[in-house]
Short mmCIF file of C-alpha atoms and ligand atoms in Angstrom, two decimals:
data_model
loop_
_atom_site.label_atom_id
_atom_site.label_comp_id
_atom_site.label_asym_id
_atom_site.label_seq_id
_atom_site.Cartn_x
_atom_site.Cartn_y
_atom_site.Cartn_z
CA UNK A 288 30.23 16.78 37.73
CA UNK A 289 27.36 15.16 35.88
CA UNK A 290 23.91 16.55 36.13
CA UNK A 291 21.37 14.03 35.11
CA UNK A 292 18.13 15.85 34.40
CA UNK A 293 15.71 13.26 33.30
CA UNK A 294 12.18 13.55 32.26
CA UNK A 295 10.69 10.32 31.09
CA UNK A 296 8.08 10.04 28.42
CA UNK A 297 6.64 6.95 26.84
CA UNK A 298 6.78 6.76 23.09
CA UNK A 299 3.97 4.90 21.43
CA UNK A 300 4.35 1.15 21.37
CA UNK A 301 5.90 0.28 18.11
CA UNK A 302 5.45 -2.76 16.05
CA UNK A 303 8.10 -1.67 13.61
CA UNK A 304 10.78 -3.68 15.32
CA UNK A 305 8.88 -6.83 14.45
CA UNK A 306 9.51 -6.12 10.82
CA UNK A 307 13.09 -5.23 11.39
CA UNK A 308 15.44 -5.85 8.58
CA UNK A 309 18.43 -7.40 10.21
CA UNK A 310 20.97 -5.59 8.16
CA UNK A 311 24.20 -6.55 9.78
CA UNK A 312 27.16 -4.55 10.80
CA UNK A 313 27.82 -1.12 12.10
CA UNK A 314 30.89 0.36 13.74
CA UNK A 315 32.12 3.55 12.19
CA UNK A 316 31.17 3.09 8.57
CA UNK A 317 29.31 5.65 6.53
CA UNK A 318 26.66 5.36 3.86
CA UNK A 319 22.90 5.26 4.03
CA UNK A 320 21.18 2.69 6.25
CA UNK A 321 17.48 2.11 5.83
CA UNK A 322 14.71 0.20 7.58
CA UNK A 323 13.44 0.03 11.15
CA UNK A 324 16.54 -1.78 12.39
CA UNK A 325 18.90 0.94 11.19
CA UNK A 326 20.31 4.02 12.87
CA UNK A 327 21.88 7.02 11.14
CA UNK A 328 24.07 9.74 12.59
CA UNK A 329 24.20 13.26 11.12
CA UNK A 330 27.23 15.13 12.50
CA UNK A 331 27.61 18.88 12.89
CA UNK A 332 30.95 18.66 11.07
CA UNK A 333 32.31 15.32 9.87
CA UNK A 334 36.07 15.87 10.37
CA UNK A 335 35.73 17.27 13.89
CA UNK A 336 37.19 14.82 16.48
CA UNK A 337 34.26 15.59 18.79
CA UNK A 338 31.76 14.22 16.24
CA UNK A 339 34.08 11.42 15.11
CA UNK A 340 34.20 10.23 18.73
CA UNK A 341 30.41 10.52 19.04
CA UNK A 342 30.08 8.46 15.86
CA UNK A 343 32.36 5.79 17.37
CA UNK A 344 30.21 5.57 20.51
CA UNK A 345 26.96 5.48 18.55
CA UNK A 346 28.29 2.95 16.04
CA UNK A 347 29.57 0.57 18.72
CA UNK A 348 26.29 0.72 20.66
CA UNK A 349 24.21 0.25 17.51
CA UNK A 350 26.25 -2.82 16.62
CA UNK A 351 25.82 -4.22 20.14
CA UNK A 352 22.05 -3.79 19.87
CA UNK A 353 21.85 -5.34 16.41
CA UNK A 354 21.22 -2.21 14.33
CA UNK A 355 22.92 -1.32 11.10
CA UNK A 356 24.63 2.05 11.43
CA UNK A 357 25.59 4.79 9.00
CA UNK A 358 27.08 8.24 9.45
CA UNK A 359 26.87 11.33 7.30
CA UNK A 360 27.11 15.13 7.44
CA UNK A 361 29.19 17.83 5.82
CA UNK A 362 32.81 18.86 6.18
CA UNK A 363 31.76 22.40 7.14
CA UNK A 364 29.40 23.78 9.77
CA UNK A 365 26.74 24.62 7.18
CA UNK A 366 22.96 24.96 7.33
CA UNK A 367 22.26 24.20 3.63
CA UNK A 368 24.60 21.22 3.63
CA UNK A 369 23.07 19.80 6.80
CA UNK A 370 19.53 20.32 5.46
CA UNK A 371 20.52 18.31 2.43
CA UNK A 372 22.00 15.54 4.64
CA UNK A 373 18.75 15.43 6.64
CA UNK A 374 16.68 15.17 3.44
CA UNK A 375 18.83 12.29 2.13
CA UNK A 376 18.64 10.40 5.43
CA UNK A 377 14.86 10.94 5.57
CA UNK A 378 14.54 9.44 2.10
CA UNK A 379 16.24 6.25 3.37
CA UNK A 380 13.60 5.72 6.10
CA UNK A 381 15.95 4.76 8.96
CA UNK A 382 14.45 3.60 12.25
CA UNK A 383 16.41 6.09 14.34
CA UNK A 384 18.53 9.18 13.74
CA UNK A 385 20.99 11.07 15.92
CA UNK A 386 21.54 14.65 14.79
CA UNK A 387 23.52 17.65 16.07
CA UNK A 388 21.63 20.56 14.48
CA UNK A 389 24.00 23.31 13.29
CA UNK A 390 21.30 25.97 13.75
CA UNK A 391 18.55 26.07 16.39
CA UNK A 392 15.80 27.13 13.96
CA UNK A 393 16.67 26.34 10.33
CA UNK A 394 16.87 22.59 10.93
CA UNK A 395 13.49 22.34 12.67
CA UNK A 396 11.33 21.85 9.57
CA UNK A 397 13.47 19.17 7.86
CA UNK A 398 13.84 17.23 11.14
CA UNK A 399 10.07 17.41 11.71
CA UNK A 400 9.57 15.98 8.24
CA UNK A 401 11.97 13.18 9.16
CA UNK A 402 9.86 12.44 12.26
CA UNK A 403 6.62 12.55 10.25
CA UNK A 404 8.19 9.98 7.93
CA UNK A 405 8.52 7.63 10.91
CA UNK A 406 12.05 8.05 12.24
CA UNK A 407 12.72 8.39 15.96
CA UNK A 408 15.11 11.31 16.42
CA UNK A 409 17.71 11.97 19.12
CA UNK A 410 18.91 15.58 19.27
CA UNK A 411 22.55 15.41 20.38
CA UNK A 412 25.01 18.11 21.47
CA UNK A 413 23.39 21.25 20.03
CA UNK A 414 19.70 22.00 20.53
CA UNK A 415 16.67 23.26 18.62
CA UNK A 416 14.52 26.15 19.86
CA UNK A 417 11.49 23.87 19.50
CA UNK A 418 12.17 21.35 22.27
CA UNK A 419 9.22 19.18 21.18
CA UNK A 420 11.26 17.90 18.24
CA UNK A 421 13.14 14.68 19.05
CA UNK A 422 12.28 11.91 21.48
CA UNK A 423 15.44 12.55 23.50
CA UNK A 424 17.97 15.41 23.89
CA UNK A 425 21.46 14.49 25.06
CA UNK A 426 24.35 16.88 25.61
CA UNK A 427 26.90 18.16 28.08
CA UNK A 428 25.69 20.78 30.50
CA UNK A 429 27.34 23.50 28.46
CA UNK A 430 26.38 26.34 30.80
CA UNK A 431 28.02 24.45 33.66
CA UNK A 432 31.08 23.82 31.47
CA UNK A 433 31.36 27.58 30.90
CA UNK A 434 31.25 28.08 34.65
CA UNK A 435 34.02 25.48 35.09
CA UNK A 436 36.06 27.39 32.50
CA UNK A 437 35.56 30.63 34.44
CA UNK A 438 36.64 29.04 37.72
CA UNK A 439 39.71 27.55 36.04
CA UNK A 440 40.57 30.92 34.51
CA UNK A 441 39.97 32.64 37.85
CA UNK A 442 42.56 30.37 39.46
CA UNK A 443 45.08 30.67 36.63
CA UNK A 444 45.12 34.48 36.71
CA UNK A 445 44.54 34.85 40.47
CA UNK A 446 41.19 36.52 39.94
CA UNK A 447 42.64 39.63 38.29
CA UNK A 448 42.90 41.08 34.80
CA UNK A 449 41.47 41.34 31.31
CA UNK A 450 40.33 38.33 29.31
CA UNK A 451 38.73 37.71 25.91
CA UNK A 452 36.44 34.97 24.63
CA UNK A 453 36.82 33.48 21.13
CA UNK A 454 33.83 31.67 19.64
CA UNK A 455 33.12 30.31 16.16
CA UNK A 456 29.82 32.24 15.83
CA UNK A 457 26.94 33.58 17.88
CA UNK A 458 24.27 31.16 16.65
CA UNK A 459 25.51 27.76 17.89
CA UNK A 460 23.59 26.83 21.03
CA UNK A 461 26.42 24.94 22.76
CA UNK A 462 29.08 27.63 22.46
CA UNK A 463 26.53 30.31 23.41
CA UNK A 464 25.64 28.38 26.59
CA UNK A 465 29.35 28.05 27.47
CA UNK A 466 29.86 31.79 27.04
CA UNK A 467 26.78 32.51 29.16
CA UNK A 468 28.12 30.24 31.93
CA UNK A 469 31.58 31.82 31.70
CA UNK A 470 30.15 35.35 31.99
CA UNK A 471 27.76 34.49 34.84
CA UNK A 472 30.44 32.79 36.92
CA UNK A 473 32.97 35.58 36.45
CA UNK A 474 30.36 38.19 37.37
CA UNK A 475 29.35 36.24 40.49
CA UNK A 476 32.76 35.24 41.80
CA UNK A 477 35.58 37.22 40.19
CA UNK A 478 35.00 40.99 40.35
CA UNK A 479 38.66 41.58 39.44
CA UNK A 480 38.30 39.95 35.98
CA UNK A 481 36.98 41.94 33.05
CA UNK A 482 35.87 40.47 29.69
CA UNK A 483 37.20 42.84 26.99
CA UNK A 484 35.57 41.11 24.05
CA UNK A 485 33.49 38.13 22.92
CA UNK A 486 34.67 37.68 19.38
CA UNK A 487 33.31 35.54 16.52
CA UNK A 488 36.28 34.09 14.67
CA UNK A 489 34.72 31.38 12.46
CA UNK A 490 35.14 27.66 13.10
CA UNK A 491 38.81 27.54 12.09
CA UNK A 492 42.18 27.55 13.84
CA UNK A 493 43.43 30.26 11.45
CA UNK A 494 40.54 32.55 12.40
CA UNK A 495 41.37 32.10 16.08
CA UNK A 496 45.10 32.66 15.55
CA UNK A 497 44.64 35.97 13.77
CA UNK A 498 41.94 37.08 16.24
CA UNK A 499 44.37 36.55 19.13
CA UNK A 500 46.86 38.89 17.42
CA UNK A 501 44.16 41.55 16.96
CA UNK A 502 42.99 41.22 20.55
CA UNK A 503 46.53 41.54 21.93
CA UNK A 504 47.05 44.69 19.86
CA UNK A 505 43.77 46.17 21.09
CA UNK A 506 44.21 45.06 24.73
CA UNK A 507 47.92 44.93 25.61
CA UNK A 508 47.07 44.07 29.22
CA UNK A 509 45.34 40.83 28.25
CA UNK A 510 46.07 37.95 30.65
CA UNK A 511 43.58 35.27 29.60
CA UNK A 512 41.75 33.74 26.63
CA UNK A 513 38.76 31.39 26.78
CA UNK A 514 38.03 29.55 23.54
CA UNK A 515 34.55 28.08 23.25
CA UNK A 516 35.30 24.98 21.12
CA UNK A 517 37.97 22.80 19.45
CA UNK A 518 38.81 24.79 16.36
CA UNK A 519 39.09 28.10 18.20
CA UNK A 520 41.27 26.31 20.77
CA UNK A 521 43.53 24.86 18.08
CA UNK A 522 44.51 28.32 16.78
CA UNK A 523 45.07 30.26 19.95
CA UNK A 524 48.58 28.93 20.66
CA UNK A 525 49.83 30.05 17.23
CA UNK A 526 48.39 33.53 17.79
CA UNK A 527 50.11 33.86 21.16
CA UNK A 528 53.42 32.49 19.84
CA UNK A 529 53.37 34.91 16.89
CA UNK A 530 52.85 37.79 19.33
CA UNK A 531 55.56 36.49 21.72
CA UNK A 532 53.03 36.13 24.55
CA UNK A 533 52.86 32.34 24.93
CA UNK A 534 52.90 31.34 28.61
CA UNK A 535 52.16 34.91 29.71
CA UNK A 536 48.55 34.80 28.60
CA UNK A 537 46.65 31.89 30.18
CA UNK A 538 44.37 29.83 27.95
CA UNK A 539 41.34 27.73 28.83
CA UNK A 540 39.78 25.86 25.90
CA UNK A 541 36.59 23.84 25.60
CA UNK A 542 36.98 20.29 24.14
CA UNK A 543 39.91 17.90 23.92
CA UNK A 544 40.76 16.93 20.36
CA UNK A 545 44.26 15.49 19.76
CA UNK A 546 45.65 18.87 18.63
CA UNK A 547 44.27 20.51 21.76
CA UNK A 548 45.83 17.84 23.98
CA UNK A 549 49.12 18.43 22.19
CA UNK A 550 48.75 22.19 22.82
CA UNK A 551 48.16 21.46 26.50
CA UNK A 552 51.29 19.27 26.63
CA UNK A 553 53.32 21.98 24.85
CA UNK A 554 52.24 24.65 27.29
CA UNK A 555 50.28 26.60 24.62
CA UNK A 556 47.07 25.96 26.53
CA UNK A 557 46.65 25.65 30.31
CA UNK A 558 43.38 23.74 30.76
CA UNK A 559 40.74 21.95 28.70
CA UNK A 560 37.09 21.58 29.66
CA UNK A 561 36.22 18.35 27.94
CA UNK A 562 33.05 16.50 27.04
CA UNK A 563 32.16 12.83 26.69
CA UNK A 564 31.13 12.58 23.03
CA UNK A 565 31.53 8.77 22.98
CA UNK A 566 29.04 8.55 25.86
CA UNK A 567 26.63 10.95 24.13
CA UNK A 568 26.62 8.68 21.06
CA UNK A 569 26.14 5.52 23.15
CA UNK A 570 23.34 6.97 25.25
CA UNK A 571 21.54 8.42 22.23
CA UNK A 572 21.46 4.98 20.59
CA UNK A 573 20.21 3.42 23.85
CA UNK A 574 17.38 5.95 23.98
CA UNK A 575 16.53 5.44 20.31
CA UNK A 576 16.42 1.70 20.93
CA UNK A 577 14.01 2.29 23.82
CA UNK A 578 11.85 4.51 21.61
CA UNK A 579 11.85 1.92 18.83
CA UNK A 580 10.89 -0.90 21.18
CA UNK A 581 8.12 1.00 23.00
CA UNK A 582 10.02 1.48 26.25
CA UNK A 583 10.09 4.71 28.30
CA UNK A 584 12.53 7.25 26.91
CA UNK A 585 14.49 9.82 28.90
CA UNK A 586 13.70 13.15 27.30
CA UNK A 587 16.73 15.10 28.59
CA UNK A 588 20.12 13.67 29.55
CA UNK A 589 23.22 15.59 30.56
CA UNK A 590 26.59 13.87 30.19
CA UNK A 591 29.82 14.32 32.14
CA UNK A 592 32.42 17.06 31.72
CA UNK A 593 36.04 16.96 32.88
CA UNK A 594 38.64 19.65 33.58
CA UNK A 595 41.91 18.45 32.06
CA UNK A 596 45.29 19.91 32.99
CA UNK A 597 48.88 18.75 32.45
CA UNK A 598 48.64 17.14 35.92
CA UNK A 599 45.72 14.77 35.25
CA UNK A 600 46.06 14.32 31.48
CA UNK A 601 47.24 10.73 31.77
CA UNK A 602 44.89 9.61 34.55
CA UNK A 603 42.90 6.55 33.40
CA UNK A 604 39.69 8.31 34.44
CA UNK A 605 40.41 11.06 31.89
CA UNK A 606 40.84 8.70 28.92
CA UNK A 607 37.18 8.82 27.85
CA UNK A 608 37.31 12.64 27.74
CA UNK A 609 40.08 12.65 25.09
CA UNK A 610 38.65 12.69 21.57
CA UNK A 611 39.58 10.40 18.68
CA UNK A 612 40.23 10.89 15.01
CA UNK A 613 39.19 7.36 14.12
CA UNK A 614 37.28 4.58 15.82
CA UNK A 615 40.24 2.23 16.15
CA UNK A 616 42.47 4.57 18.15
O1 T6T B 993 32.43 21.74 21.05
C1 T6T B 993 32.03 20.77 20.12
C2 T6T B 993 30.53 20.74 20.08
O2 T6T B 993 30.02 20.51 21.36
C3 T6T B 993 30.00 22.07 19.55
O3 T6T B 993 28.62 22.03 19.43
C4 T6T B 993 30.64 22.43 18.22
O4 T6T B 993 32.05 22.39 18.34
C5 T6T B 993 32.58 21.14 18.76
O5 T6T B 993 32.24 20.18 17.83
C6 T6T B 993 34.10 21.18 18.81
O6 T6T B 993 34.65 21.62 17.63
#
C-alpha cells in the first residue's frame, strides 16, 4: 500500500550542528524553540487529531535525536493565522521546521523567508505549488487514498447508484487529490456509480451534518457518501440519523480520529481510509536531521495508508493508523 517515491538531493554540508545549543527535552510540548538544535512544528489545525498525532511522532523522534521540540499553529484552518505562526517561528531561528501549509500559494513567501533565515523546512501533509520550497516533502499518497475510497464504495454499494462527496473546501491540496483519485477510479471501474455533487461544507462536523440533509433532499436516491477528511466525516452520521437514512446510505470517510472510529463502531460509517500521521512526523524529523547534518535528504516520501473496517479495527497492524488526541494515549 505504500508508494515510496524518493528523489535524493544533498543539502549543503552544514557546520551549524557544531554550534548546537543542546536545549533539552521535547515530546509534545509547545512554545518556541530556537537554535540549530531545535525543531518546530506548525500544524494545519492544532486541535485536529491528525496533526496532534503527527506532533507526537515528530516530538518523540526529535527527543530521540537530541533536539528540542516545539509545536504551534492555529485552532482554525486559516491562512492569516498560519502566516503569523510562520513569522513567529522564523523569528526564533529554529534549525528545522515541519509545516503543513493550509494554502498551496499564500504560504510560499513566508516559508521562503524562513528558509532564507537559515531553517531547513519539511513540507508535511499538504503541499505548495512551488515544489522547490522545502528540503523534503512527506505525505500520504492522497490520490491513491481517493482511489481506495472509490473501490471501497464500489464494493459497499455493489457498483450501482448515486453518491456525493463532502469536502471542507476546494483549495486544500490533500482533499483535492483524494477527490481526484475518487473520481478517476469510479470513472475507470464503476460505470454504474454517478457522483451527484462535490460539495464544500467547511471544516466542521456541523457543516457536514447539514450538507447531508440538503443532499438527501436534493437526491432522494442517494446510496453513498464519501467524506474527504476528519471533520466532514465526523458530521455525516448525524446528518444521516436526522434524515432517518443511517445504515441505508453507505459512508466512506478519510482519516481515523477517535470520533470517526466511534462512528465506525456505531455503524454510522462503513469504512475509513486512514493515514499514518505519527510516521509522517517521525520521518520528517529524520529528514530534517539529515539536512542539518549534511547527509543526503529524500526529497519526496509517501507514507502508508490503511483501509479500516469494523472487521480489522482491532488488528494490531491497524493501531498506528488510529489517531490520538494526546501524546500519552
Ligand atoms: O485529512 C487530514 C489532513 O491530511 C488534511 O490535509 C486536512 O484534514 C485532516 O487534518 C483531517 O482533518
